[in-house]
Short mmCIF file of C-alpha atoms in Angstrom, two decimals:
data_model
loop_
_atom_site.label_atom_id
_atom_site.label_comp_id
_atom_site.label_asym_id
_atom_site.label_seq_id
_atom_site.Cartn_x
_atom_site.Cartn_y
_atom_site.Cartn_z
CA MET A 1402 -141.09 141.85 90.67
CA ILE A 1403 -142.04 138.16 90.83
CA LYS A 1404 -139.63 135.97 92.78
CA VAL A 1405 -139.04 132.37 91.78
CA ALA A 1406 -137.27 129.40 93.36
CA VAL A 1407 -135.76 126.50 91.43
CA MET A 1408 -135.56 123.10 93.14
CA GLY A 1409 -132.79 121.06 91.53
CA TYR A 1410 -129.81 122.60 89.72
CA GLY A 1411 -129.11 119.79 87.27
CA THR A 1412 -129.42 119.93 83.48
CA VAL A 1413 -132.97 121.31 83.32
CA GLY A 1414 -132.81 123.43 86.49
CA SER A 1415 -129.66 125.22 85.36
CA GLY A 1416 -131.29 125.64 81.96
CA VAL A 1417 -134.29 127.36 83.56
CA VAL A 1418 -132.00 129.83 85.34
CA GLU A 1419 -130.16 130.42 82.06
CA VAL A 1420 -133.34 131.01 80.03
CA LEU A 1421 -134.74 133.41 82.64
CA ASP A 1422 -131.47 135.36 82.41
CA ILE A 1423 -130.96 135.28 78.61
CA ASN A 1424 -134.54 136.30 77.79
CA ARG A 1425 -135.32 138.31 80.91
CA ASN A 1426 -136.54 141.41 79.01
CA SER A 1427 -138.90 139.60 76.63
CA ILE A 1428 -140.10 137.34 79.46
CA ALA A 1429 -140.87 140.40 81.62
CA LYS A 1430 -142.93 141.90 78.79
CA ARG A 1431 -144.93 138.71 78.33
CA ALA A 1432 -145.39 138.11 82.05
CA GLY A 1433 -146.23 141.73 82.82
CA ASP A 1434 -143.51 141.91 85.48
CA GLU A 1435 -139.84 141.12 86.01
CA ILE A 1436 -139.17 137.51 87.03
CA VAL A 1437 -136.17 136.95 89.30
CA VAL A 1438 -134.70 133.75 90.77
CA LYS A 1439 -134.32 134.19 94.53
CA TYR A 1440 -133.34 130.64 95.59
CA VAL A 1441 -131.90 127.51 94.02
CA LEU A 1442 -132.32 124.34 96.10
CA ASP A 1443 -129.61 121.73 95.70
CA LEU A 1444 -127.62 119.32 97.84
CA ARG A 1445 -124.41 120.67 96.34
CA ASP A 1446 -122.56 123.95 96.64
CA PHE A 1447 -121.11 125.76 93.63
CA PRO A 1448 -118.14 127.72 95.00
CA GLY A 1449 -116.86 130.42 92.70
CA GLU A 1450 -120.00 130.42 90.55
CA PRO A 1451 -122.53 133.29 90.57
CA ILE A 1452 -125.37 130.89 91.42
CA GLN A 1453 -123.80 130.09 94.81
CA GLU A 1454 -125.31 133.18 96.45
CA LYS A 1455 -128.78 131.79 95.70
CA ILE A 1456 -128.11 128.19 96.82
CA VAL A 1457 -130.08 126.79 99.78
CA HIS A 1458 -130.10 123.24 101.09
CA ASP A 1459 -133.41 123.16 103.00
CA TYR A 1460 -136.65 123.25 101.00
CA GLN A 1461 -138.41 124.86 103.96
CA THR A 1462 -136.41 128.05 103.34
CA ILE A 1463 -138.43 128.37 100.14
CA GLU A 1464 -141.66 127.09 101.67
CA ASN A 1465 -141.57 129.68 104.46
CA ASP A 1466 -140.59 132.70 102.35
CA PRO A 1467 -143.74 134.65 101.39
CA GLU A 1468 -141.80 136.56 98.69
CA VAL A 1469 -141.48 133.41 96.58
CA GLN A 1470 -144.64 133.07 94.50
CA ILE A 1471 -143.56 130.51 91.88
CA VAL A 1472 -141.49 127.34 92.35
CA VAL A 1473 -139.85 125.26 89.62
CA GLU A 1474 -139.23 121.56 90.37
CA THR A 1475 -136.59 119.87 88.19
CA MET A 1476 -135.23 117.29 90.63
CA GLY A 1477 -136.71 114.18 89.01
CA GLY A 1478 -138.15 111.08 90.66
CA VAL A 1479 -141.24 110.85 92.85
CA GLU A 1480 -139.55 111.45 96.21
CA PRO A 1481 -138.53 113.82 97.67
CA ALA A 1482 -140.02 115.87 94.82
CA TYR A 1483 -143.59 114.97 95.82
CA THR A 1484 -143.04 116.03 99.45
CA PHE A 1485 -141.43 119.30 98.40
CA VAL A 1486 -144.03 120.16 95.73
CA LYS A 1487 -146.92 119.37 98.07
CA ALA A 1488 -145.40 121.65 100.71
CA MET A 1489 -145.08 124.49 98.17
CA LEU A 1490 -148.70 124.17 97.04
CA ASN A 1491 -149.89 124.06 100.65
CA ALA A 1492 -147.93 127.27 101.24
CA GLY A 1493 -149.90 128.93 98.42
CA LYS A 1494 -147.12 128.89 95.82
CA HIS A 1495 -147.54 128.04 92.14
CA VAL A 1496 -145.45 125.07 90.96
CA THR A 1497 -144.25 123.93 87.55
CA THR A 1498 -142.34 120.71 86.96
CA SER A 1499 -140.54 118.84 84.19
CA ASN A 1500 -140.76 115.64 86.24
CA LYS A 1501 -142.77 113.01 84.32
CA ALA A 1502 -142.41 110.41 87.08
CA LEU A 1503 -144.00 112.79 89.59
CA VAL A 1504 -146.79 113.88 87.24
CA ALA A 1505 -147.66 110.33 86.16
CA ALA A 1506 -147.82 109.12 89.78
CA LYS A 1507 -149.25 112.14 91.61
CA GLY A 1508 -150.65 114.48 88.94
CA ALA A 1509 -154.34 114.21 89.85
CA GLU A 1510 -153.65 114.78 93.56
CA LEU A 1511 -151.40 117.79 92.98
CA ILE A 1512 -153.84 119.37 90.51
CA ALA A 1513 -156.63 119.00 93.10
CA LEU A 1514 -154.45 120.52 95.83
CA ALA A 1515 -153.52 123.45 93.61
CA LYS A 1516 -157.21 124.11 92.91
CA GLU A 1517 -157.98 123.99 96.65
CA LYS A 1518 -155.22 126.55 97.35
CA ASN A 1519 -156.15 128.73 94.32
CA VAL A 1520 -152.72 128.30 92.74
CA ASN A 1521 -151.53 126.31 89.72
CA PHE A 1522 -149.64 123.08 89.17
CA MET A 1523 -148.28 122.95 85.62
CA PHE A 1524 -146.14 120.41 83.80
CA GLU A 1525 -145.71 121.34 80.12
CA ALA A 1526 -142.12 120.06 80.07
CA SER A 1527 -143.01 116.61 81.45
CA VAL A 1528 -144.01 115.35 77.98
CA GLY A 1529 -142.15 116.10 74.78
CA GLY A 1530 -139.47 118.33 76.28
CA GLY A 1531 -139.64 121.60 74.36
CA ILE A 1532 -142.68 120.60 72.29
CA PRO A 1533 -145.89 122.33 73.42
CA ILE A 1534 -148.54 119.62 73.90
CA ILE A 1535 -150.04 119.92 77.42
CA ARG A 1536 -151.22 123.50 76.93
CA PRO A 1537 -152.73 122.84 73.47
CA LEU A 1538 -154.67 119.87 74.88
CA ASN A 1539 -155.99 122.02 77.73
CA SER A 1540 -156.81 125.14 75.73
CA SER A 1541 -156.55 125.04 71.95
CA LEU A 1542 -158.13 121.60 71.46
CA THR A 1543 -160.91 121.77 74.04
CA ALA A 1544 -163.60 121.85 71.33
CA ASP A 1545 -162.51 118.42 70.15
CA GLU A 1546 -162.92 114.87 71.33
CA ILE A 1547 -159.39 113.57 71.05
CA GLU A 1548 -159.66 110.16 69.43
CA GLU A 1549 -155.97 109.35 69.12
CA ILE A 1550 -152.59 110.50 70.39
CA THR A 1551 -149.58 108.70 68.94
CA GLY A 1552 -146.09 109.97 69.43
CA ILE A 1553 -142.36 109.51 69.29
CA VAL A 1554 -141.78 110.89 72.77
CA ASN A 1555 -138.31 109.60 73.65
CA GLY A 1556 -135.33 111.18 71.93
CA THR A 1557 -132.85 108.51 73.05
CA THR A 1558 -134.68 105.61 71.42
CA ASN A 1559 -135.49 107.62 68.30
CA TYR A 1560 -131.82 108.53 67.91
CA MET A 1561 -130.89 104.86 68.28
CA MET A 1562 -133.48 103.66 65.76
CA THR A 1563 -132.36 106.35 63.30
CA LYS A 1564 -128.70 105.39 63.74
CA MET A 1565 -129.44 101.68 63.27
CA SER A 1566 -131.42 102.45 60.12
CA GLU A 1567 -128.78 104.72 58.60
CA GLU A 1568 -125.74 102.59 59.44
CA GLY A 1569 -127.12 99.05 59.76
CA SER A 1570 -125.53 98.88 63.23
CA GLU A 1571 -126.47 96.48 65.99
CA PHE A 1572 -128.38 97.62 69.06
CA ASP A 1573 -125.50 97.34 71.55
CA ASP A 1574 -123.15 99.41 69.37
CA VAL A 1575 -125.72 102.16 68.89
CA LEU A 1576 -126.46 102.25 72.62
CA LYS A 1577 -122.77 102.81 73.39
CA ASP A 1578 -122.71 105.62 70.83
CA ALA A 1579 -125.82 107.23 72.37
CA GLN A 1580 -124.24 107.06 75.82
CA ALA A 1581 -120.97 108.56 74.53
CA LYS A 1582 -122.90 111.48 73.02
CA GLY A 1583 -124.90 112.04 76.22
CA TYR A 1584 -128.23 111.02 74.68
CA ALA A 1585 -128.52 107.90 76.84
CA GLU A 1586 -127.95 107.62 80.58
CA LYS A 1587 -125.36 105.33 82.14
CA ASP A 1588 -128.37 103.21 83.12
CA PRO A 1589 -130.55 103.52 79.98
CA THR A 1590 -133.30 101.16 81.16
CA ALA A 1591 -136.09 103.76 81.41
CA ASP A 1592 -135.52 104.80 77.80
CA ILE A 1593 -134.74 101.56 75.97
CA GLU A 1594 -137.38 99.49 77.77
CA GLY A 1595 -140.06 102.08 76.98
CA TYR A 1596 -140.83 103.13 80.59
CA ASP A 1597 -140.16 106.82 79.90
CA ALA A 1598 -142.53 106.82 76.92
CA CYS A 1599 -145.07 104.88 78.97
CA ARG A 1600 -145.24 107.56 81.68
CA LYS A 1601 -145.65 110.26 79.04
CA ILE A 1602 -148.55 108.57 77.26
CA ALA A 1603 -150.16 107.91 80.67
CA ILE A 1604 -150.04 111.66 81.37
CA LEU A 1605 -151.51 112.57 77.98
CA THR A 1606 -154.26 109.97 78.26
CA SER A 1607 -155.14 111.16 81.77
CA LEU A 1608 -155.55 114.71 80.44
CA VAL A 1609 -157.62 113.62 77.46
CA CYS A 1610 -160.02 111.41 79.41
CA GLY A 1611 -159.96 113.48 82.63
CA GLN A 1612 -159.21 110.47 84.85
CA GLN A 1613 -156.15 108.83 86.36
CA VAL A 1614 -154.39 106.44 83.99
CA ASP A 1615 -151.83 104.31 85.83
CA PHE A 1616 -148.72 103.80 83.72
CA GLU A 1617 -148.35 100.30 85.21
CA ASP A 1618 -151.53 99.32 83.32
CA ILE A 1619 -150.12 100.22 79.91
CA HIS A 1620 -148.63 97.38 77.84
CA THR A 1621 -145.03 98.45 77.22
CA GLU A 1622 -142.32 97.04 74.95
CA GLY A 1623 -138.96 98.69 74.37
CA ILE A 1624 -136.42 98.50 71.56
CA THR A 1625 -133.89 96.09 73.11
CA LYS A 1626 -134.90 93.23 70.81
CA ILE A 1627 -134.59 95.24 67.58
CA SER A 1628 -131.63 94.02 65.51
CA ALA A 1629 -129.75 94.99 62.35
CA THR A 1630 -131.59 92.13 60.62
CA ASP A 1631 -134.93 93.75 61.47
CA ILE A 1632 -133.64 96.97 59.89
CA LYS A 1633 -132.81 95.06 56.68
CA TYR A 1634 -136.39 93.82 56.50
CA ALA A 1635 -137.74 97.29 57.24
CA LYS A 1636 -135.75 98.71 54.32
CA ALA A 1637 -136.98 95.94 52.04
CA MET A 1638 -140.52 96.96 52.99
CA GLY A 1639 -139.81 100.68 52.50
CA ARG A 1640 -140.61 101.27 56.18
CA ALA A 1641 -138.94 102.63 59.31
CA ILE A 1642 -139.02 101.18 62.82
CA LYS A 1643 -140.09 103.70 65.47
CA LEU A 1644 -140.92 103.32 69.15
CA LEU A 1645 -144.46 104.69 69.43
CA ALA A 1646 -146.48 105.62 72.50
CA SER A 1647 -150.13 105.48 71.56
CA SER A 1648 -153.52 106.13 73.11
CA LYS A 1649 -156.79 105.60 71.23
CA LYS A 1650 -160.44 106.05 72.02
CA VAL A 1651 -162.44 102.95 71.13
CA ASP A 1652 -166.08 101.98 71.67
CA GLU A 1653 -165.36 100.50 75.11
CA GLY A 1654 -163.09 103.32 76.36
CA TYR A 1655 -159.38 104.00 75.91
CA VAL A 1656 -156.57 101.65 74.95
CA ALA A 1657 -152.89 102.55 75.30
CA MET A 1658 -149.59 100.89 74.55
CA VAL A 1659 -145.89 101.50 73.90
CA ALA A 1660 -144.13 99.35 71.31
CA PRO A 1661 -141.98 99.45 68.16
CA PHE A 1662 -143.94 99.81 64.91
CA LEU A 1663 -143.03 99.57 61.23
CA LEU A 1664 -144.18 102.83 59.67
CA PRO A 1665 -144.78 103.43 55.95
CA GLN A 1666 -143.31 106.50 54.24
CA THR A 1667 -146.80 108.06 54.16
CA HIS A 1668 -147.08 108.02 57.96
CA PRO A 1669 -146.63 111.49 59.55
CA LEU A 1670 -144.06 110.12 62.03
CA TYR A 1671 -141.96 108.25 59.43
CA SER A 1672 -139.49 111.09 58.85
CA VAL A 1673 -139.04 112.11 62.51
CA ASN A 1674 -135.39 111.24 63.05
CA GLY A 1675 -132.53 111.69 65.50
CA VAL A 1676 -133.31 113.11 68.92
CA PHE A 1677 -136.41 114.90 67.64
CA ASN A 1678 -139.85 114.03 68.98
CA ALA A 1679 -143.28 114.40 67.41
CA ILE A 1680 -146.79 113.89 68.70
CA PHE A 1681 -149.65 113.16 66.31
CA VAL A 1682 -153.15 114.09 67.50
CA HIS A 1683 -156.47 113.23 65.86
CA GLY A 1684 -159.60 115.03 66.97
CA ASN A 1685 -163.15 114.32 65.83
CA VAL A 1686 -163.54 117.94 64.66
CA LEU A 1687 -159.96 119.06 64.04
CA GLY A 1688 -158.87 115.97 62.15
CA ASP A 1689 -155.10 115.48 62.16
CA ALA A 1690 -152.45 117.70 63.76
CA MET A 1691 -148.82 117.13 64.66
CA PHE A 1692 -146.49 118.79 67.17
CA TYR A 1693 -142.81 118.46 66.28
CA GLY A 1694 -139.55 119.67 67.81
CA SER A 1695 -136.71 119.06 70.23
CA GLY A 1696 -138.03 116.50 72.67
CA ALA A 1697 -135.19 116.77 75.15
CA GLY A 1698 -132.12 118.79 75.99
CA LYS A 1699 -131.26 121.47 78.49
CA LEU A 1700 -132.61 124.61 76.85
CA PRO A 1701 -135.60 123.18 74.90
CA THR A 1702 -136.95 121.58 78.09
CA ALA A 1703 -136.16 124.70 80.11
CA SER A 1704 -138.07 126.74 77.53
CA ALA A 1705 -141.20 124.69 78.23
CA VAL A 1706 -140.73 125.12 82.00
CA VAL A 1707 -140.34 128.88 81.66
CA SER A 1708 -143.48 129.04 79.51
CA ASP A 1709 -145.33 127.68 82.55
CA VAL A 1710 -143.62 130.26 84.78
CA VAL A 1711 -144.83 133.05 82.50
CA ASP A 1712 -148.36 131.60 82.41
CA MET A 1713 -148.46 131.42 86.20
CA ALA A 1714 -147.07 134.97 86.50
CA LYS A 1715 -150.04 136.12 84.43
CA HIS A 1716 -152.47 134.18 86.65
CA LEU A 1717 -151.10 134.72 90.17
CA ASP A 1718 -154.59 134.92 91.67
CA VAL A 1719 -156.37 132.50 89.33
CA ASN A 1720 -156.46 128.71 89.24
CA ILE A 1721 -156.46 127.50 85.63
CA ALA A 1722 -158.79 124.49 85.62
CA LEU A 1723 -157.39 121.13 84.54
CA GLU A 1724 -159.65 118.10 84.17
CA TRP A 1725 -157.80 115.17 85.74
CA SER A 1726 -159.60 113.44 88.58
CA SER A 1727 -158.08 110.79 90.84
CA LYS A 1728 -160.76 108.31 89.73
CA LYS A 1729 -158.89 105.51 88.00
CA LEU A 1730 -159.62 104.75 84.36
CA GLU A 1731 -159.67 101.07 83.54
CA LEU A 1732 -158.00 100.75 80.15
CA VAL A 1733 -159.39 98.49 77.46
CA ASP A 1734 -157.23 95.37 77.02
CA TYR A 1735 -154.65 96.06 74.29
CA LYS A 1736 -155.23 92.52 73.03
CA ASN A 1737 -158.50 93.75 71.54
CA LEU A 1738 -156.55 96.06 69.19
CA LYS A 1739 -156.22 95.00 65.58
CA ASN A 1740 -152.91 95.24 63.76
CA ARG A 1741 -150.94 93.60 61.05
CA TYR A 1742 -147.77 91.89 62.25
CA PHE A 1743 -144.35 91.43 60.70
CA VAL A 1744 -142.95 88.07 61.78
CA ARG A 1745 -139.57 86.40 61.33
CA THR A 1746 -139.50 82.63 61.76
CA THR A 1747 -137.47 79.53 60.96
CA ALA A 1748 -140.69 77.64 60.14
CA ASP A 1749 -141.42 76.80 56.50
CA LYS A 1750 -144.07 78.41 54.28
CA ALA A 1751 -146.49 75.53 54.75
CA ALA A 1752 -146.45 76.06 58.53
CA VAL A 1753 -146.79 79.84 58.11
CA GLU A 1754 -149.83 79.51 55.85
CA LYS A 1755 -151.41 76.88 58.05
CA ALA A 1756 -151.18 79.24 61.01
CA PHE A 1757 -151.97 82.56 59.31
CA GLY A 1758 -153.55 81.80 55.95
CA SER A 1759 -152.76 84.44 53.34
CA VAL A 1760 -149.60 86.42 54.16
CA GLU A 1761 -147.26 88.83 52.40
CA TYR A 1762 -143.71 87.49 52.25
CA VAL A 1763 -140.76 89.86 52.63
CA VAL A 1764 -137.32 89.14 51.21
CA ALA A 1765 -134.44 91.09 52.74
CA GLU A 1766 -131.02 91.27 51.12
CA GLY A 1767 -128.37 89.26 52.94
CA VAL A 1768 -130.80 87.36 55.20
CA SER A 1769 -131.06 83.57 54.84
CA GLY A 1770 -132.25 80.59 56.87
CA GLU A 1771 -135.54 82.22 57.87
CA ILE A 1772 -138.81 83.58 56.53
CA GLY A 1773 -140.16 87.08 56.96
CA PHE A 1774 -143.83 87.82 56.38
CA VAL A 1775 -146.65 90.24 57.19
CA THR A 1776 -150.01 88.97 58.40
CA GLU A 1777 -153.46 90.26 57.60
CA SER A 1778 -155.13 92.51 60.19
CA MET A 1779 -156.17 90.68 63.35
CA SER A 1780 -156.46 91.23 67.07
CA GLU A 1781 -153.48 90.75 69.37
CA ALA A 1782 -155.32 87.88 71.03
CA ASP A 1783 -155.92 86.17 67.67
CA TYR A 1784 -152.29 86.69 66.67
CA GLU A 1785 -151.06 85.08 69.89
CA LYS A 1786 -153.24 82.00 69.31
CA ARG A 1787 -152.05 81.58 65.73
CA VAL A 1788 -148.36 82.20 66.37
CA ALA A 1789 -148.31 79.61 69.16
CA SER A 1790 -148.62 76.87 66.52
CA LEU A 1791 -145.80 78.24 64.38
CA GLY A 1792 -142.84 77.17 66.46
CA ASP A 1793 -139.63 79.21 66.50
CA VAL A 1794 -140.44 82.91 66.12
CA LEU A 1795 -137.37 85.15 65.89
CA GLN A 1796 -139.18 88.50 65.93
CA MET A 1797 -142.56 90.23 65.82
CA ILE A 1798 -143.04 93.93 65.07
CA ARG A 1799 -146.43 95.53 64.56
CA VAL A 1800 -147.12 97.16 61.20
CA ALA A 1801 -148.83 100.56 61.13
#
């Protein structure tokens, strides 16, 4: 019997307990032993509920119990999660987490500590919720040089963009709807400003390049400036607006960014709608692959956490090597990237063509008093120089 502790009994933590109970027989077969939750750490009590008999309020109860071999962290945030996880690893316990903030900030350090203690620190659920992506990068795709990872990795923003596209609604109305349905938090800043997606692409890039990528270094734009008018133009172009987190290998190194893009119908991420996530991977040998599924939610995320628990149960005395050193990777300036750009402006055509030369004009039904156009491919730096002479720019969205 393998005894497990769960730190944090919120949405994901309670889901982990539920999954371990619902699928206990099949999980035991795959793990080679029965897996049982001994403790659940939470500040709260749950009187009258079966879980109450497992509730503890001091993380050291778990730390000091030699029977507990695997610990699940689903508290969120960097502290006190970092302090608790570090204590568990130092005590020789395996740890899995769904906490992207912790992994993005402290991943390299915790991986190194786990290796030193001959245990494992895993974090499949920290990116893409229920979609397997961390394990494939570390095992299935190790023969490849990963040249690009581009994904829709935030279900809240994807739901909002889908809703705006389907109904022609304004951003504020769709946000209220997402909050009412529980897809968006009361404070939705991390999602709508792109910070959540930024941490996830930082984790994936760190794993691909084997060095620490600081999320603060990644150029990040959210969806707060996307309007119903932008959606009208997107439909006129036969495209969809999606918030993409992207990391690419270029001659000078790696470049990463998070921003809305206009995708054509031929793009593999075009038809990823609602709260679903998808991650597109291009390898120099594999070519193209895509991982698609539920990117958030109680049970899908818990499923990914429990997959780590099973993996650790099968490797109780083995450290599974992960290449992610604490040496910082200096990202290539995103302004070196080339894109085409969709621009809305109140300037006239003469001013547009003086600034950008040959452009493709876009006419959207019901929009007047402005011009919409798509530029030729150019670097971000070149675009910024040219657009400065244009005057009043209402919007810019990159075109994939």
